[in-house]
mmCIF file with all atom_site columns, C-alpha atoms in Angstrom:
data_model
loop_
_atom_site.group_PDB
_atom_site.id
_atom_site.type_symbol
_atom_site.label_atom_id
_atom_site.label_alt_id
_atom_site.label_comp_id
_atom_site.label_asym_id
_atom_site.label_entity_id
_atom_site.label_seq_id
_atom_site.pdbx_PDB_ins_code
_atom_site.Cartn_x
_atom_site.Cartn_y
_atom_site.Cartn_z
_atom_site.occupancy
_atom_site.B_iso_or_equiv
_atom_site.pdbx_formal_charge
_atom_site.auth_seq_id
_atom_site.auth_comp_id
_atom_site.auth_asym_id
_atom_site.auth_atom_id
_atom_site.pdbx_PDB_model_num
ATOM 1   C CA . MET A 1 1   ? 12.099  -6.026  -12.896 1.00 39.00 ? 1   MET A CA 1
ATOM 2   C CA . THR A 1 2   ? 11.153  -3.545  -15.566 1.00 38.00 ? 2   THR A CA 1
ATOM 3   C CA . ARG A 1 3   ? 7.740   -2.139  -16.104 1.00 38.00 ? 3   ARG A CA 1
ATOM 4   C CA . LYS A 1 4   ? 6.294   0.004   -18.826 1.00 37.00 ? 4   LYS A CA 1
ATOM 5   C CA . THR A 1 5   ? 5.566   3.536   -17.788 1.00 38.00 ? 5   THR A CA 1
ATOM 6   C CA . VAL A 1 6   ? 2.814   5.654   -19.244 1.00 37.00 ? 6   VAL A CA 1
ATOM 7   C CA . PRO A 1 7   ? 3.946   9.113   -20.345 1.00 38.00 ? 7   PRO A CA 1
ATOM 8   C CA . LEU A 1 8   ? 2.494   11.943  -18.271 1.00 34.00 ? 8   LEU A CA 1
ATOM 9   C CA . VAL A 1 9   ? 0.901   13.476  -21.369 1.00 34.00 ? 9   VAL A CA 1
ATOM 10  C CA . LEU A 1 10  ? -1.038  10.251  -21.980 1.00 32.00 ? 10  LEU A CA 1
ATOM 11  C CA . LEU A 1 11  ? -2.148  10.058  -18.335 1.00 33.00 ? 11  LEU A CA 1
ATOM 12  C CA . LEU A 1 12  ? -3.397  13.633  -18.502 1.00 33.00 ? 12  LEU A CA 1
ATOM 13  C CA . ALA A 1 13  ? -5.207  12.914  -21.751 1.00 35.00 ? 13  ALA A CA 1
ATOM 14  C CA . LEU A 1 14  ? -6.843  9.825   -20.250 1.00 34.00 ? 14  LEU A CA 1
ATOM 15  C CA . ALA A 1 15  ? -7.904  11.779  -17.176 1.00 37.00 ? 15  ALA A CA 1
ATOM 16  C CA . ALA A 1 16  ? -9.406  14.496  -19.369 1.00 37.00 ? 16  ALA A CA 1
ATOM 17  C CA . CYS A 1 17  ? -11.492 11.987  -21.338 1.00 37.00 ? 17  CYS A CA 1
ATOM 18  C CA . GLY A 1 18  ? -14.007 11.418  -18.556 1.00 37.00 ? 18  GLY A CA 1
ATOM 19  C CA . ASP A 1 19  ? -16.229 14.336  -17.599 1.00 39.00 ? 19  ASP A CA 1
ATOM 20  C CA . GLY A 1 20  ? -17.244 12.722  -14.307 1.00 39.00 ? 20  GLY A CA 1
ATOM 21  C CA . GLY A 1 21  ? -20.885 13.007  -15.338 1.00 41.00 ? 21  GLY A CA 1
ATOM 22  C CA . ASP A 1 22  ? -21.388 9.360   -16.224 1.00 45.00 ? 22  ASP A CA 1
ATOM 23  C CA . SER A 1 23  ? -20.512 6.208   -14.384 1.00 48.00 ? 23  SER A CA 1
ATOM 24  C CA . ALA A 1 24  ? -18.023 5.114   -17.053 1.00 52.00 ? 24  ALA A CA 1
ATOM 25  C CA . GLY A 1 25  ? -16.075 8.369   -16.717 1.00 67.00 ? 25  GLY A CA 1
ATOM 26  C CA . ALA A 1 26  ? -16.169 8.184   -12.932 1.00 67.00 ? 26  ALA A CA 1
ATOM 27  C CA . GLY A 1 27  ? -15.056 4.542   -13.081 1.00 72.00 ? 27  GLY A CA 1
ATOM 28  C CA . ASP A 1 28  ? -12.173 5.415   -15.376 1.00 90.00 ? 28  ASP A CA 1
ATOM 29  C CA . ALA A 1 29  ? -11.070 8.215   -13.039 1.00 93.00 ? 29  ALA A CA 1
ATOM 30  C CA . ALA A 1 30  ? -11.276 5.892   -10.022 1.00 94.00 ? 30  ALA A CA 1
ATOM 31  C CA . GLU A 1 31  ? -9.200  3.264   -11.823 1.00 96.00 ? 31  GLU A CA 1
ATOM 32  C CA . LEU A 1 32  ? -6.633  5.874   -12.823 1.00 96.00 ? 32  LEU A CA 1
ATOM 33  C CA . THR A 1 33  ? -6.364  7.183   -9.247  1.00 96.00 ? 33  THR A CA 1
ATOM 34  C CA . TYR A 1 34  ? -5.969  3.668   -7.882  1.00 97.00 ? 34  TYR A CA 1
ATOM 35  C CA . ARG A 1 35  ? -3.415  2.660   -10.530 1.00 97.00 ? 35  ARG A CA 1
ATOM 36  C CA . GLU A 1 36  ? -1.363  5.835   -9.954  1.00 97.00 ? 36  GLU A CA 1
ATOM 37  C CA . THR A 1 37  ? -1.325  5.266   -6.190  1.00 98.00 ? 37  THR A CA 1
ATOM 38  C CA . ILE A 1 38  ? -0.338  1.603   -6.442  1.00 98.00 ? 38  ILE A CA 1
ATOM 39  C CA . THR A 1 39  ? 2.362   2.517   -8.973  1.00 98.00 ? 39  THR A CA 1
ATOM 40  C CA . LYS A 1 40  ? 3.802   5.081   -6.524  1.00 98.00 ? 40  LYS A CA 1
ATOM 41  C CA . ILE A 1 41  ? 3.797   2.403   -3.824  1.00 98.00 ? 41  ILE A CA 1
ATOM 42  C CA . GLU A 1 42  ? 5.486   -0.008  -6.239  1.00 98.00 ? 42  GLU A CA 1
ATOM 43  C CA . ASP A 1 43  ? 8.190   2.573   -6.953  1.00 98.00 ? 43  ASP A CA 1
ATOM 44  C CA . ALA A 1 44  ? 8.836   3.041   -3.216  1.00 98.00 ? 44  ALA A CA 1
ATOM 45  C CA . VAL A 1 45  ? 8.945   -0.714  -2.594  1.00 98.00 ? 45  VAL A CA 1
ATOM 46  C CA . THR A 1 46  ? 11.352  -1.211  -5.492  1.00 98.00 ? 46  THR A CA 1
ATOM 47  C CA . VAL A 1 47  ? 13.788  1.208   -3.828  1.00 98.00 ? 47  VAL A CA 1
ATOM 48  C CA . TRP A 1 48  ? 13.132  -0.418  -0.444  1.00 98.00 ? 48  TRP A CA 1
ATOM 49  C CA . GLU A 1 49  ? 14.081  -3.893  -1.762  1.00 97.00 ? 49  GLU A CA 1
ATOM 50  C CA . SER A 1 50  ? 17.549  -2.696  -2.726  1.00 97.00 ? 50  SER A CA 1
ATOM 51  C CA . ALA A 1 51  ? 18.073  0.347   -0.497  1.00 98.00 ? 51  ALA A CA 1
ATOM 52  C CA . ASP A 1 52  ? 21.662  1.488   -0.043  1.00 98.00 ? 52  ASP A CA 1
ATOM 53  C CA . SER A 1 53  ? 21.187  2.244   3.654   1.00 98.00 ? 53  SER A CA 1
ATOM 54  C CA . ILE A 1 54  ? 18.781  1.476   6.466   1.00 98.00 ? 54  ILE A CA 1
ATOM 55  C CA . GLU A 1 55  ? 17.791  5.149   6.490   1.00 97.00 ? 55  GLU A CA 1
ATOM 56  C CA . GLN A 1 56  ? 16.781  4.940   2.834   1.00 97.00 ? 56  GLN A CA 1
ATOM 57  C CA . ALA A 1 57  ? 14.870  1.691   3.512   1.00 98.00 ? 57  ALA A CA 1
ATOM 58  C CA . HIS A 1 58  ? 13.080  3.365   6.412   1.00 98.00 ? 58  HIS A CA 1
ATOM 59  C CA . ALA A 1 59  ? 12.129  6.396   4.303   1.00 98.00 ? 59  ALA A CA 1
ATOM 60  C CA . VAL A 1 60  ? 10.615  4.383   1.449   1.00 98.00 ? 60  VAL A CA 1
ATOM 61  C CA . ALA A 1 61  ? 8.921   1.904   3.816   1.00 98.00 ? 61  ALA A CA 1
ATOM 62  C CA . GLU A 1 62  ? 7.342   4.923   5.528   1.00 98.00 ? 62  GLU A CA 1
ATOM 63  C CA . ALA A 1 63  ? 6.242   6.260   2.139   1.00 98.00 ? 63  ALA A CA 1
ATOM 64  C CA . ALA A 1 64  ? 4.659   2.949   1.125   1.00 98.00 ? 64  ALA A CA 1
ATOM 65  C CA . ALA A 1 65  ? 2.776   2.583   4.415   1.00 98.00 ? 65  ALA A CA 1
ATOM 66  C CA . ASN A 1 66  ? 1.542   6.192   4.333   1.00 98.00 ? 66  ASN A CA 1
ATOM 67  C CA . MET A 1 67  ? 0.230   5.802   0.794   1.00 98.00 ? 67  MET A CA 1
ATOM 68  C CA . VAL A 1 68  ? -1.711  2.695   1.812   1.00 98.00 ? 68  VAL A CA 1
ATOM 69  C CA . VAL A 1 69  ? -3.325  4.150   4.941   1.00 98.00 ? 69  VAL A CA 1
ATOM 70  C CA . GLY A 1 70  ? -3.760  7.756   3.776   1.00 97.00 ? 70  GLY A CA 1
ATOM 71  C CA . PRO A 1 71  ? -4.002  10.762  6.089   1.00 96.00 ? 71  PRO A CA 1
ATOM 72  C CA . GLY A 1 72  ? -6.996  9.315   7.979   1.00 95.00 ? 72  GLY A CA 1
ATOM 73  C CA . GLY A 1 73  ? -5.381  5.942   8.592   1.00 96.00 ? 73  GLY A CA 1
ATOM 74  C CA . PRO A 1 74  ? -3.396  4.522   11.492  1.00 97.00 ? 74  PRO A CA 1
ATOM 75  C CA . GLY A 1 75  ? 0.174   5.708   11.896  1.00 97.00 ? 75  GLY A CA 1
ATOM 76  C CA . TYR A 1 76  ? 0.098   8.141   8.977   1.00 97.00 ? 76  TYR A CA 1
ATOM 77  C CA . GLY A 1 77  ? 2.954   10.602  9.222   1.00 97.00 ? 77  GLY A CA 1
ATOM 78  C CA . ASP A 1 78  ? 6.570   10.528  10.364  1.00 98.00 ? 78  ASP A CA 1
ATOM 79  C CA . ARG A 1 79  ? 6.758   6.806   11.051  1.00 97.00 ? 79  ARG A CA 1
ATOM 80  C CA . ASP A 1 80  ? 10.561  6.719   11.176  1.00 94.00 ? 80  ASP A CA 1
ATOM 81  C CA . GLY A 1 81  ? 10.918  9.731   13.462  1.00 95.00 ? 81  GLY A CA 1
ATOM 82  C CA . ASN A 1 82  ? 13.324  11.636  11.212  1.00 95.00 ? 82  ASN A CA 1
ATOM 83  C CA . GLY A 1 83  ? 11.294  14.843  11.179  1.00 96.00 ? 83  GLY A CA 1
ATOM 84  C CA . THR A 1 84  ? 9.861   14.444  7.678   1.00 96.00 ? 84  THR A CA 1
ATOM 85  C CA . VAL A 1 85  ? 6.809   12.679  6.285   1.00 97.00 ? 85  VAL A CA 1
ATOM 86  C CA . ASP A 1 86  ? 7.499   10.526  3.243   1.00 97.00 ? 86  ASP A CA 1
ATOM 87  C CA . GLY A 1 87  ? 4.608   9.357   1.091   1.00 97.00 ? 87  GLY A CA 1
ATOM 88  C CA . THR A 1 88  ? 2.241   12.253  1.717   1.00 96.00 ? 88  THR A CA 1
ATOM 89  C CA . ILE A 1 89  ? -0.991  11.686  -0.115  1.00 96.00 ? 89  ILE A CA 1
ATOM 90  C CA . ASP A 1 90  ? -4.518  13.077  -0.097  1.00 95.00 ? 90  ASP A CA 1
ATOM 91  C CA . LEU A 1 91  ? -6.248  9.723   -0.542  1.00 96.00 ? 91  LEU A CA 1
ATOM 92  C CA . GLY A 1 92  ? -4.804  6.418   0.619   1.00 97.00 ? 92  GLY A CA 1
ATOM 93  C CA . VAL A 1 93  ? -5.604  3.041   -0.890  1.00 98.00 ? 93  VAL A CA 1
ATOM 94  C CA . LEU A 1 94  ? -7.768  2.009   2.073   1.00 98.00 ? 94  LEU A CA 1
ATOM 95  C CA . PRO A 1 95  ? -10.404 3.914   4.079   1.00 97.00 ? 95  PRO A CA 1
ATOM 96  C CA . GLY A 1 96  ? -9.392  5.982   7.099   1.00 95.00 ? 96  GLY A CA 1
ATOM 97  C CA . LEU A 1 97  ? -10.011 4.916   10.686  1.00 95.00 ? 97  LEU A CA 1
ATOM 98  C CA . ASP A 1 98  ? -13.466 6.477   10.662  1.00 93.00 ? 98  ASP A CA 1
ATOM 99  C CA . GLY A 1 99  ? -14.174 5.467   7.057   1.00 88.00 ? 99  GLY A CA 1
ATOM 100 C CA . SER A 1 100 ? -13.462 8.905   5.692   1.00 85.00 ? 100 SER A CA 1
ATOM 101 C CA . PRO A 1 101 ? -12.052 9.403   3.196   1.00 83.00 ? 101 PRO A CA 1
ATOM 102 C CA . ASP A 1 102 ? -13.203 6.180   1.593   1.00 89.00 ? 102 ASP A CA 1
ATOM 103 C CA . GLY A 1 103 ? -9.855  5.240   0.034   1.00 94.00 ? 103 GLY A CA 1
ATOM 104 C CA . ALA A 1 104 ? -8.964  4.773   -3.621  1.00 96.00 ? 104 ALA A CA 1
ATOM 105 C CA . ALA A 1 105 ? -9.954  1.086   -3.595  1.00 97.00 ? 105 ALA A CA 1
ATOM 106 C CA . SER A 1 106 ? -13.441 1.792   -2.227  1.00 95.00 ? 106 SER A CA 1
ATOM 107 C CA . ALA A 1 107 ? -14.559 3.396   -5.492  1.00 94.00 ? 107 ALA A CA 1
ATOM 108 C CA . LEU A 1 108 ? -13.733 0.115   -7.241  1.00 96.00 ? 108 LEU A CA 1
ATOM 109 C CA . ALA A 1 109 ? -15.811 -2.143  -4.993  1.00 94.00 ? 109 ALA A CA 1
ATOM 110 C CA . ASP A 1 110 ? -17.728 -3.431  -8.026  1.00 95.00 ? 110 ASP A CA 1
ATOM 111 C CA . ASN A 1 111 ? -14.548 -5.379  -8.904  1.00 96.00 ? 111 ASN A CA 1
ATOM 112 C CA . GLN A 1 112 ? -14.605 -8.594  -6.850  1.00 97.00 ? 112 GLN A CA 1
ATOM 113 C CA . CYS A 1 113 ? -10.798 -8.934  -6.979  1.00 97.00 ? 113 CYS A CA 1
ATOM 114 C CA . ILE A 1 114 ? -10.443 -5.456  -5.448  1.00 97.00 ? 114 ILE A CA 1
ATOM 115 C CA . VAL A 1 115 ? -12.909 -6.488  -2.728  1.00 97.00 ? 115 VAL A CA 1
ATOM 116 C CA . ASP A 1 116 ? -11.163 -9.801  -2.061  1.00 97.00 ? 116 ASP A CA 1
ATOM 117 C CA . ASP A 1 117 ? -7.476  -8.907  -2.429  1.00 98.00 ? 117 ASP A CA 1
ATOM 118 C CA . VAL A 1 118 ? -7.255  -5.173  -1.766  1.00 98.00 ? 118 VAL A CA 1
ATOM 119 C CA . LEU A 1 119 ? -10.089 -4.272  0.572   1.00 98.00 ? 119 LEU A CA 1
ATOM 120 C CA . GLY A 1 120 ? -10.037 -7.784  2.002   1.00 97.00 ? 120 GLY A CA 1
ATOM 121 C CA . GLY A 1 121 ? -13.790 -7.753  2.575   1.00 96.00 ? 121 GLY A CA 1
ATOM 122 C CA . SER A 1 122 ? -16.233 -5.316  4.111   1.00 95.00 ? 122 SER A CA 1
ATOM 123 C CA . TRP A 1 123 ? -15.214 -1.958  5.551   1.00 96.00 ? 123 TRP A CA 1
ATOM 124 C CA . ALA A 1 124 ? -18.496 -1.417  7.412   1.00 95.00 ? 124 ALA A CA 1
ATOM 125 C CA . ASP A 1 125 ? -16.416 -0.959  10.587  1.00 96.00 ? 125 ASP A CA 1
ATOM 126 C CA . PRO A 1 126 ? -13.089 0.623   9.517   1.00 96.00 ? 126 PRO A CA 1
ATOM 127 C CA . ALA A 1 127 ? -11.724 0.901   13.070  1.00 96.00 ? 127 ALA A CA 1
ATOM 128 C CA . ASP A 1 128 ? -12.250 -2.841  13.538  1.00 97.00 ? 128 ASP A CA 1
ATOM 129 C CA . ARG A 1 129 ? -10.512 -3.619  10.248  1.00 97.00 ? 129 ARG A CA 1
ATOM 130 C CA . TRP A 1 130 ? -7.495  -1.521  11.213  1.00 97.00 ? 130 TRP A CA 1
ATOM 131 C CA . ALA A 1 131 ? -7.485  -3.191  14.653  1.00 98.00 ? 131 ALA A CA 1
ATOM 132 C CA . GLU A 1 132 ? -7.186  -6.563  12.871  1.00 97.00 ? 132 GLU A CA 1
ATOM 133 C CA . MET A 1 133 ? -4.086  -5.289  11.099  1.00 98.00 ? 133 MET A CA 1
ATOM 134 C CA . GLN A 1 134 ? -2.576  -3.930  14.301  1.00 98.00 ? 134 GLN A CA 1
ATOM 135 C CA . SER A 1 135 ? -3.193  -7.238  16.066  1.00 98.00 ? 135 SER A CA 1
ATOM 136 C CA . ALA A 1 136 ? -1.455  -9.166  13.271  1.00 98.00 ? 136 ALA A CA 1
ATOM 137 C CA . ILE A 1 137 ? 1.499   -6.756  13.438  1.00 98.00 ? 137 ILE A CA 1
ATOM 138 C CA . ASP A 1 138 ? 1.697   -7.015  17.230  1.00 98.00 ? 138 ASP A CA 1
ATOM 139 C CA . GLN A 1 139 ? 1.676   -10.828 17.132  1.00 98.00 ? 139 GLN A CA 1
ATOM 140 C CA . TRP A 1 140 ? 4.245   -11.111 14.333  1.00 98.00 ? 140 TRP A CA 1
ATOM 141 C CA . THR A 1 141 ? 7.726   -12.484 14.959  1.00 96.00 ? 141 THR A CA 1
ATOM 142 C CA . PRO A 1 142 ? 10.289  -13.805 12.468  1.00 93.00 ? 142 PRO A CA 1
ATOM 143 C CA . ASP A 1 143 ? 9.162   -17.306 13.501  1.00 96.00 ? 143 ASP A CA 1
ATOM 144 C CA . ASN A 1 144 ? 5.439   -16.456 13.510  1.00 96.00 ? 144 ASN A CA 1
ATOM 145 C CA . ASN A 1 145 ? 4.422   -14.781 10.247  1.00 97.00 ? 145 ASN A CA 1
ATOM 146 C CA . THR A 1 146 ? 0.939   -13.426 10.887  1.00 98.00 ? 146 THR A CA 1
ATOM 147 C CA . MET A 1 147 ? 0.753   -11.402 7.670   1.00 98.00 ? 147 MET A CA 1
ATOM 148 C CA . PRO A 1 148 ? -1.121  -14.142 5.745   1.00 97.00 ? 148 PRO A CA 1
ATOM 149 C CA . SER A 1 149 ? -3.977  -13.739 8.242   1.00 97.00 ? 149 SER A CA 1
ATOM 150 C CA . LEU A 1 150 ? -4.741  -10.358 6.644   1.00 98.00 ? 150 LEU A CA 1
ATOM 151 C CA . ALA A 1 151 ? -7.053  -10.639 3.634   1.00 97.00 ? 151 ALA A CA 1
ATOM 152 C CA . SER A 1 152 ? -6.024  -7.148  2.462   1.00 98.00 ? 152 SER A CA 1
ATOM 153 C CA . HIS A 1 153 ? -2.715  -7.200  0.595   1.00 98.00 ? 153 HIS A CA 1
ATOM 154 C CA . PRO A 1 154 ? -2.143  -3.454  1.127   1.00 98.00 ? 154 PRO A CA 1
ATOM 155 C CA . MET A 1 155 ? -2.438  -4.056  4.882   1.00 98.00 ? 155 MET A CA 1
ATOM 156 C CA . ARG A 1 156 ? 0.353   -6.617  4.522   1.00 98.00 ? 156 ARG A CA 1
ATOM 157 C CA . ILE A 1 157 ? 2.486   -3.911  2.892   1.00 98.00 ? 157 ILE A CA 1
ATOM 158 C CA . VAL A 1 158 ? 1.932   -1.774  6.010   1.00 98.00 ? 158 VAL A CA 1
ATOM 159 C CA . GLY A 1 159 ? 2.963   -4.751  8.144   1.00 98.00 ? 159 GLY A CA 1
ATOM 160 C CA . TRP A 1 160 ? 6.226   -5.304  6.281   1.00 98.00 ? 160 TRP A CA 1
ATOM 161 C CA . ALA A 1 161 ? 6.888   -1.559  6.400   1.00 98.00 ? 161 ALA A CA 1
ATOM 162 C CA . THR A 1 162 ? 6.324   -1.588  10.163  1.00 98.00 ? 162 THR A CA 1
ATOM 163 C CA . PHE A 1 163 ? 8.820   -4.428  10.613  1.00 98.00 ? 163 PHE A CA 1
ATOM 164 C CA . THR A 1 164 ? 11.345  -2.604  8.434   1.00 98.00 ? 164 THR A CA 1
ATOM 165 C CA . LEU A 1 165 ? 10.953  0.581   10.458  1.00 98.00 ? 165 LEU A CA 1
ATOM 166 C CA . ALA A 1 166 ? 11.570  -1.396  13.662  1.00 97.00 ? 166 ALA A CA 1
ATOM 167 C CA . SER A 1 167 ? 14.771  -2.951  12.300  1.00 97.00 ? 167 SER A CA 1
ATOM 168 C CA . ASP A 1 168 ? 18.331  -1.699  12.005  1.00 97.00 ? 168 ASP A CA 1
ATOM 169 C CA . SER A 1 169 ? 19.273  -4.548  9.664   1.00 98.00 ? 169 SER A CA 1
ATOM 170 C CA . LEU A 1 170 ? 19.541  -3.646  5.994   1.00 98.00 ? 170 LEU A CA 1
ATOM 171 C CA . ASP A 1 171 ? 19.390  -7.341  5.070   1.00 98.00 ? 171 ASP A CA 1
ATOM 172 C CA . ASP A 1 172 ? 16.090  -7.690  6.930   1.00 98.00 ? 172 ASP A CA 1
ATOM 173 C CA . ALA A 1 173 ? 14.783  -4.509  5.298   1.00 98.00 ? 173 ALA A CA 1
ATOM 174 C CA . HIS A 1 174 ? 15.592  -5.913  1.855   1.00 98.00 ? 174 HIS A CA 1
ATOM 175 C CA . GLU A 1 175 ? 13.823  -9.174  2.719   1.00 98.00 ? 175 GLU A CA 1
ATOM 176 C CA . TYR A 1 176 ? 10.761  -7.348  4.050   1.00 98.00 ? 176 TYR A CA 1
ATOM 177 C CA . GLY A 1 177 ? 10.711  -5.163  0.934   1.00 98.00 ? 177 GLY A CA 1
ATOM 178 C CA . GLY A 1 178 ? 10.647  -8.333  -1.166  1.00 98.00 ? 178 GLY A CA 1
ATOM 179 C CA . HIS A 1 179 ? 7.611   -9.550  0.754   1.00 98.00 ? 179 HIS A CA 1
ATOM 180 C CA . ALA A 1 180 ? 5.925   -6.172  0.287   1.00 98.00 ? 180 ALA A CA 1
ATOM 181 C CA . GLN A 1 181 ? 6.587   -6.275  -3.471  1.00 98.00 ? 181 GLN A CA 1
ATOM 182 C CA . LEU A 1 182 ? 4.522   -9.486  -3.747  1.00 98.00 ? 182 LEU A CA 1
ATOM 183 C CA . HIS A 1 183 ? 1.569   -7.687  -2.160  1.00 98.00 ? 183 HIS A CA 1
ATOM 184 C CA . VAL A 1 184 ? 2.006   -4.656  -4.418  1.00 98.00 ? 184 VAL A CA 1
ATOM 185 C CA . ALA A 1 185 ? 1.875   -6.985  -7.439  1.00 98.00 ? 185 ALA A CA 1
ATOM 186 C CA . THR A 1 186 ? -1.331  -8.613  -6.163  1.00 98.00 ? 186 THR A CA 1
ATOM 187 C CA . SER A 1 187 ? -2.872  -5.196  -5.489  1.00 98.00 ? 187 SER A CA 1
ATOM 188 C CA . LEU A 1 188 ? -2.074  -4.006  -8.999  1.00 97.00 ? 188 LEU A CA 1
ATOM 189 C CA . ALA A 1 189 ? -3.214  -7.245  -10.671 1.00 97.00 ? 189 ALA A CA 1
ATOM 190 C CA . ALA A 1 190 ? -6.565  -7.032  -8.841  1.00 97.00 ? 190 ALA A CA 1
ATOM 191 C CA . LEU A 1 191 ? -7.504  -4.036  -10.970 1.00 94.00 ? 191 LEU A CA 1
ATOM 192 C CA . ASP A 1 192 ? -7.358  -6.035  -14.185 1.00 91.00 ? 192 ASP A CA 1
ATOM 193 C CA . CYS A 1 193 ? -8.674  -9.429  -13.110 1.00 88.00 ? 193 CYS A CA 1
#
């Protein structure tokens, strides 16, 4: 799958257009931040789907999950135990466990598709929302796919990353990366619906 990339110079020019003083400029900056983060996740998942080794699959699955949850989210850090943290980011897609920071998607809550597909509903109780994800992950088996129970597509990416990190099978990692790619596509499409 090929995708058009925006030259860095154009991204910088777009970012400079908004002064942050009006809601349109702030909205544009929020959209740019969200799009950049989802694109980084997409890049990681693309490598994950066709990784050359289980170690590479683990590293990019870790990166994707970390970029979704952000530094305040569950499991952020060295998920694969190799001594490095892949996917370091200042602001994840979703809010942290205590709601802070808000997450890149939170600034776009006026977009109903972002609310429905990315946030997956209200984040009034972030710890409860993350507990829902953990429960779905804990109950998942290859014969019992609980990921569709999560309204948030980025949470599903974290689920597939978690299953990849728990596996030593490269074939399984590729399959799980394929599932994650579907949720990345939905998360990106939500911005423009």
